[in-house]
Amino acid sequence: MRVLLFWILLFSLPLSTDADNEILFDQQSEIDISEQIKIFKPGAAFRDINDVLFIDHLFTENNQRLLNINARDSVIWTKFEIRNVNQYPISILLEYRNANIQEIHFYIKKELLLIHKKQTGAKFPFYQRSIKSRFFVQRFMLEPGIKYTIFTKIINQNNRVKVPVTLYDQQGFNQRTSVDNLQAGLFYGIFFTLLLTALLFFILKFDVRSQMFYMLYMLSFMLLFFLLDGFALQYLFFETPAVTSYVTKVFPFIIIAAFAGLAYQYFKFYNHYKFFRKILYGVLAGDVLIFALALIFNFNVQITMNFVMLVSILLIAGIVLHQRKYRIADASHAYFKWAMLTSFIIVTLFGLQHYLIQYGYNDFQVVIKITVIIQLSLISLSYYKRLQISHSRAQQNNIRNLEKLNKVTAQHNAELEKKVTERTQTLEYKNAQLEEHMAENKAITEELHRQRDEMEKLNKELEKAFKKSTADHVRLQKAMVENEQQQQKLEESFKEISEKNKTLETQNEEIRAQSDKIQEQHHLLEIKNRDITDSIIYAERIQNSILPPLESIRQVFPDSFIYFRPKERLSGDFYWFDSREQNGETAHMVSAVDCTGHGVPGALMSIIAKDGLNDAVNSKNFTDPGKIIHHLNQVTINTLNKQKNADYLKDGMDLSLVKIVPAQKKIYFAGARNPLYLLRDNELYIYDGNVFSAGTLTKESIPVKFETQEIDYKEHDMIYLFSDGFADQFGGEKGQKFRYKRFKKMMSLIVNLPIEAQKKRVDEIFLKWKKDWEQIDDVLIVGIRL
């Protein structure tokens, strides 16, 4: 029914199209097309591109400076028509300049041909974006003179955004990106400088509690802007984009709590106004309650922000009214007062950006950021002024204290001089008495020292004589005991040596006999190993001779390379090339074949595969890739006698085969389990082969088929045919497989390199990944630039 409706709408279109709304793209570097696009808000219906493809009467002109998306608009369709008026193809970039769109799907209709391009949005990981920009950008190629219609489907539930829509060429886009990066660097640089200033106050331990709230307040604002500008998805949550929607809801509440705590600590309300402390706790409790309700019931973001604005205004008004009653002896609070008044401006600007339709967040963000920087600068000046006043007061207090200390010191010095005089007289009398006692003690001490020296001299002579006689006696007894023990050990050792000599003579005779036998066997093994090695080397020479030389391929495709790295001397992987005339046109056939096994078994299978391919082309005159692989399938079954021998049921080959017809600019592709990669303008297109290997028996319920796919190509397109050896190789830091995800990324990175540089880069990546791990399979990659 849908197909019938599609054709009825197609033939009911008017014969003449209205070209007034067409965008004629000449050589402009930047065009704002927000007013020229058409929009359609269908609600829950019309979610598929085929539903809106031919209902132009439902689309209306936007006629506004911005694309306004309300929170209740679950799905919005936009479209515009564009024509390249140049005489050559051009590349344009379409940008939806808002980092907070949840989903956006791009479609392009080339006359009656619909192409589904890409999907992106804040809910998808950043690395999936084809153009790494914090906004949503898609590249389109426009051929000259052809009208294109570009559709976008925007899904943005529970979130209100306003989006400028702009077209660029590459130079204009680069200029716009440079200006954006310069503005962002300047803004976040000022933020970082203010943060370092606050950190310096914190290190100096000046008003530590309020400094903690000040840094939390500053960091919360900085991270909120980081989220709204799209940098958080680019640098922080690039693999978990869903986190950003929750984190964005958190920071407004943290900002309110941090600002309340900052004012509370700055003005020391807890020492003067207990009533205000109750009001402050009530506001913070309401803040937490609103945040909890927003998470549980998933409120509209705008409704949540309205609640936040209300709480913010009440909090700021309460702080301003109460701080007027509180008088500080210095003038530092004047800067903080102006900082609180700027909070009214910040809250008002955050609210107005959703209600003034003609101005978007990009228009408000400069004013909001400047206001926030002014507010933070005023707070820093307030702290600096307070530190300066505190330092001046400390100096004055130190001077007064020093004067008092000098007076007290002078009084103490006078009293001390008097006491010192009295004490000196007393000490002189006692010193005279002490000298008399010391003279008597000295005489007694000298006599005692003389007697002690004589006693020590006698004791040393006695100890020396006793030690000499004792040592001689101990040495004599020890020598006799050791002599008896050595005689016993010599007798036992002689007996053991005699017995061991007999045993060794017997073992030597046996070892000589075994050594002669081992040498004879080693000689035979060397002869057999040399014969086997010579056979494998000769087989390798034969296998290499049947491979087509690279020069013959480069005569047809000059920009081509073959990366061939067998696991052993003989390989189960090989490449095949042939050319045929067909209906007056030359067709070139290229294949990359991966046979079961490697080494000698793989080489034997490769000979069967090559004979099957040559027989299909030379004897059967097949040029269609699907028929060639079907013939190879039958040849493999018959050669291995699979109908009767179950041991060979799993033997066969996986391959990808292309026929390239330059005159038609077409590629005809068929594959047995292996795909074809085509890269065009940094876009990777994958064409999968059939699920059967060549050599698969046909079953009644599952017929074995190999279908041919027809592909249009352009000059400078790059195609790759390959085996699974590279993707299956173990390596890296954790010994994992390389896998096709890394393989696709590698192809996208090397596609723009010169052909020899591609081959060299592939080899470097393989060796770096493999490191000391064993190569597990043959590796083959064929790359051709068309």
Coordinates of C-alpha atoms in Angstrom, one line a residue, residues 142-334:
L142 CA 27.2 18.7 -5.5
E143 CA 27.5 18.1 -9.2
P144 CA 27.1 21.1 -11.4
G145 CA 23.6 22.1 -12.6
I146 CA 21.7 19.4 -10.6
K147 CA 19.1 20.3 -8.1
Y148 CA 19.5 18.6 -4.7
T149 CA 17.0 18.6 -1.9
I150 CA 18.5 18.1 1.6
F151 CA 16.2 16.8 4.4
T152 CA 16.9 16.7 8.1
K153 CA 15.0 15.0 10.8
I154 CA 15.6 16.5 14.3
I155 CA 14.6 14.6 17.5
N156 CA 14.9 16.8 20.6
Q157 CA 12.4 15.7 23.3
N158 CA 12.1 17.7 26.5
N159 CA 14.7 20.2 25.4
R160 CA 14.3 23.7 23.8
V161 CA 17.0 24.9 21.4
K162 CA 17.4 27.5 18.8
V163 CA 19.7 26.7 15.9
P164 CA 21.3 28.8 13.2
V165 CA 21.7 26.8 9.9
T166 CA 24.7 27.7 7.8
L167 CA 26.3 26.5 4.5
Y168 CA 30.1 26.7 4.1
D169 CA 32.8 25.8 1.7
Q170 CA 35.9 24.2 3.2
Q171 CA 37.8 27.5 3.5
G172 CA 34.8 29.3 5.2
F173 CA 34.3 26.4 7.6
N174 CA 38.0 26.5 8.6
Q175 CA 37.8 30.3 9.2
R176 CA 34.7 29.9 11.3
T177 CA 36.3 27.1 13.3
S178 CA 39.4 29.2 13.9
V179 CA 37.4 32.1 15.2
D180 CA 35.4 29.9 17.5
N181 CA 38.5 28.2 18.9
L182 CA 40.1 31.7 19.4
Q183 CA 37.1 32.9 21.3
A184 CA 36.8 29.7 23.4
G185 CA 40.6 29.8 24.2
L186 CA 40.4 33.5 25.3
F187 CA 37.3 32.8 27.5
Y188 CA 38.5 29.6 29.2
G189 CA 42.0 31.2 29.6
I190 CA 40.5 34.1 31.6
F191 CA 38.5 31.5 33.6
F192 CA 41.7 29.5 34.3
T193 CA 43.5 32.7 35.4
L194 CA 40.8 33.6 37.9
L195 CA 40.8 30.0 39.2
L196 CA 44.6 30.2 39.7
T197 CA 44.0 33.5 41.6
A198 CA 41.5 31.8 43.9
L199 CA 43.9 28.9 44.4
L200 CA 46.6 31.3 45.4
F201 CA 44.2 32.8 48.1
F202 CA 43.5 29.2 49.2
I203 CA 47.2 28.4 49.5
L204 CA 47.8 31.5 51.5
K205 CA 45.0 30.2 53.9
F206 CA 43.1 33.4 53.6
D207 CA 39.4 32.9 54.3
V208 CA 39.6 29.2 53.5
R209 CA 35.9 28.2 53.8
S210 CA 34.6 31.0 51.5
Q211 CA 37.5 30.3 49.0
M212 CA 36.3 26.6 48.8
F213 CA 32.8 27.8 47.9
Y214 CA 34.2 30.4 45.5
M215 CA 36.3 27.8 43.6
L216 CA 33.3 25.4 43.5
Y217 CA 31.1 28.2 42.1
M218 CA 33.7 29.1 39.5
L219 CA 34.4 25.5 38.4
S220 CA 30.6 24.8 38.2
F221 CA 30.1 27.7 35.8
M222 CA 33.2 26.7 33.8
L223 CA 32.0 23.1 33.4
L224 CA 28.4 24.3 32.6
F225 CA 29.7 26.4 29.7
F226 CA 31.9 23.5 28.7
L227 CA 28.8 21.3 28.4
L228 CA 26.7 24.0 26.6
D229 CA 29.5 24.7 24.2
G230 CA 29.8 21.0 23.2
F231 CA 33.4 20.7 24.4
A232 CA 32.4 18.2 27.2
L233 CA 31.1 15.7 24.6
Q234 CA 34.2 16.3 22.5
Y235 CA 36.8 15.9 25.2
L236 CA 35.2 14.3 28.4
F237 CA 32.2 12.1 27.5
F238 CA 33.1 11.2 23.9
E239 CA 32.2 7.5 24.5
T240 CA 29.3 8.0 27.0
P241 CA 27.2 10.9 25.5
A242 CA 24.1 10.0 27.6
V243 CA 26.0 11.3 30.7
T244 CA 25.9 14.9 29.4
S245 CA 22.1 15.3 29.6
Y246 CA 22.2 14.3 33.3
V247 CA 25.3 16.4 34.1
T248 CA 23.8 19.5 32.5
K249 CA 20.9 19.2 34.9
V250 CA 23.2 19.0 37.9
F251 CA 25.3 22.1 37.5
P252 CA 22.6 24.9 37.8
F253 CA 21.7 23.4 41.2
I254 CA 25.4 23.2 42.2
I255 CA 25.9 26.8 41.2
I256 CA 23.0 28.0 43.4
A257 CA 24.3 26.0 46.4
A258 CA 27.9 27.2 45.9
F259 CA 26.8 30.8 45.6
A260 CA 24.7 30.6 48.7
G261 CA 27.5 29.0 50.7
L262 CA 29.9 31.7 49.3
A263 CA 27.7 34.6 50.5
Y264 CA 27.0 32.8 53.8
Q265 CA 30.7 32.4 54.6
Y266 CA 31.8 35.8 53.1
F267 CA 29.4 37.9 55.2
K268 CA 29.6 35.6 58.3
F269 CA 25.8 35.4 58.5
Y270 CA 26.1 32.5 61.0
N271 CA 27.5 35.0 63.6
H272 CA 24.9 37.8 63.2
Y273 CA 21.6 36.6 61.6
K274 CA 20.2 33.2 62.7
F275 CA 17.0 34.1 60.9
F276 CA 18.7 34.4 57.6
R277 CA 20.4 31.0 58.1
K278 CA 17.0 29.4 58.4
I279 CA 15.9 31.1 55.1
L280 CA 19.1 29.9 53.5
Y281 CA 18.6 26.3 54.5
G282 CA 15.0 26.5 53.2
V283 CA 16.2 27.7 49.8
L284 CA 18.8 25.0 49.6
A285 CA 16.2 22.4 50.6
G286 CA 13.9 23.6 47.8
D287 CA 16.9 23.5 45.4
V288 CA 17.5 19.8 46.3
L289 CA 13.8 19.0 46.1
I290 CA 13.5 20.5 42.6
F291 CA 16.6 18.6 41.5
A292 CA 15.2 15.3 42.8
L293 CA 11.8 15.9 41.1
A294 CA 13.5 16.8 37.8
L295 CA 15.5 13.5 37.9
I296 CA 12.5 11.3 38.9
F297 CA 9.8 12.7 36.6
N298 CA 12.2 13.8 33.8
F299 CA 10.8 17.4 33.6
N300 CA 11.2 19.5 30.6
V301 CA 14.6 21.2 30.7
Q302 CA 13.0 24.7 30.4
I303 CA 10.6 24.0 33.3
T304 CA 13.5 22.9 35.4
M305 CA 15.4 26.0 34.5
N306 CA 12.4 28.2 35.4
F307 CA 12.4 26.7 38.8
V308 CA 16.1 27.3 39.1
M309 CA 15.7 30.9 38.0
L310 CA 13.0 31.4 40.7
V311 CA 15.1 29.9 43.4
S312 CA 18.2 31.9 42.2
I313 CA 16.2 35.3 42.3
L314 CA 14.8 34.6 45.8
L315 CA 18.3 33.6 47.1
I316 CA 20.0 36.7 45.6
A317 CA 17.3 39.0 46.8
G318 CA 17.5 37.6 50.3
I319 CA 21.3 38.0 50.3
V320 CA 21.2 41.6 49.0
L321 CA 18.5 42.7 51.5
H322 CA 20.3 41.2 54.5
Q323 CA 23.8 42.3 53.6
R324 CA 22.6 46.0 53.7
K325 CA 21.9 45.6 57.4
Y326 CA 25.4 44.1 58.0
R327 CA 28.1 46.8 58.1
I328 CA 31.8 45.9 57.6
A329 CA 34.5 48.2 58.8
D330 CA 36.3 48.0 55.4
A331 CA 35.2 48.7 51.8
S332 CA 35.9 45.2 50.4
H333 CA 32.2 44.2 50.5
A334 CA 31.4 46.9 47.9

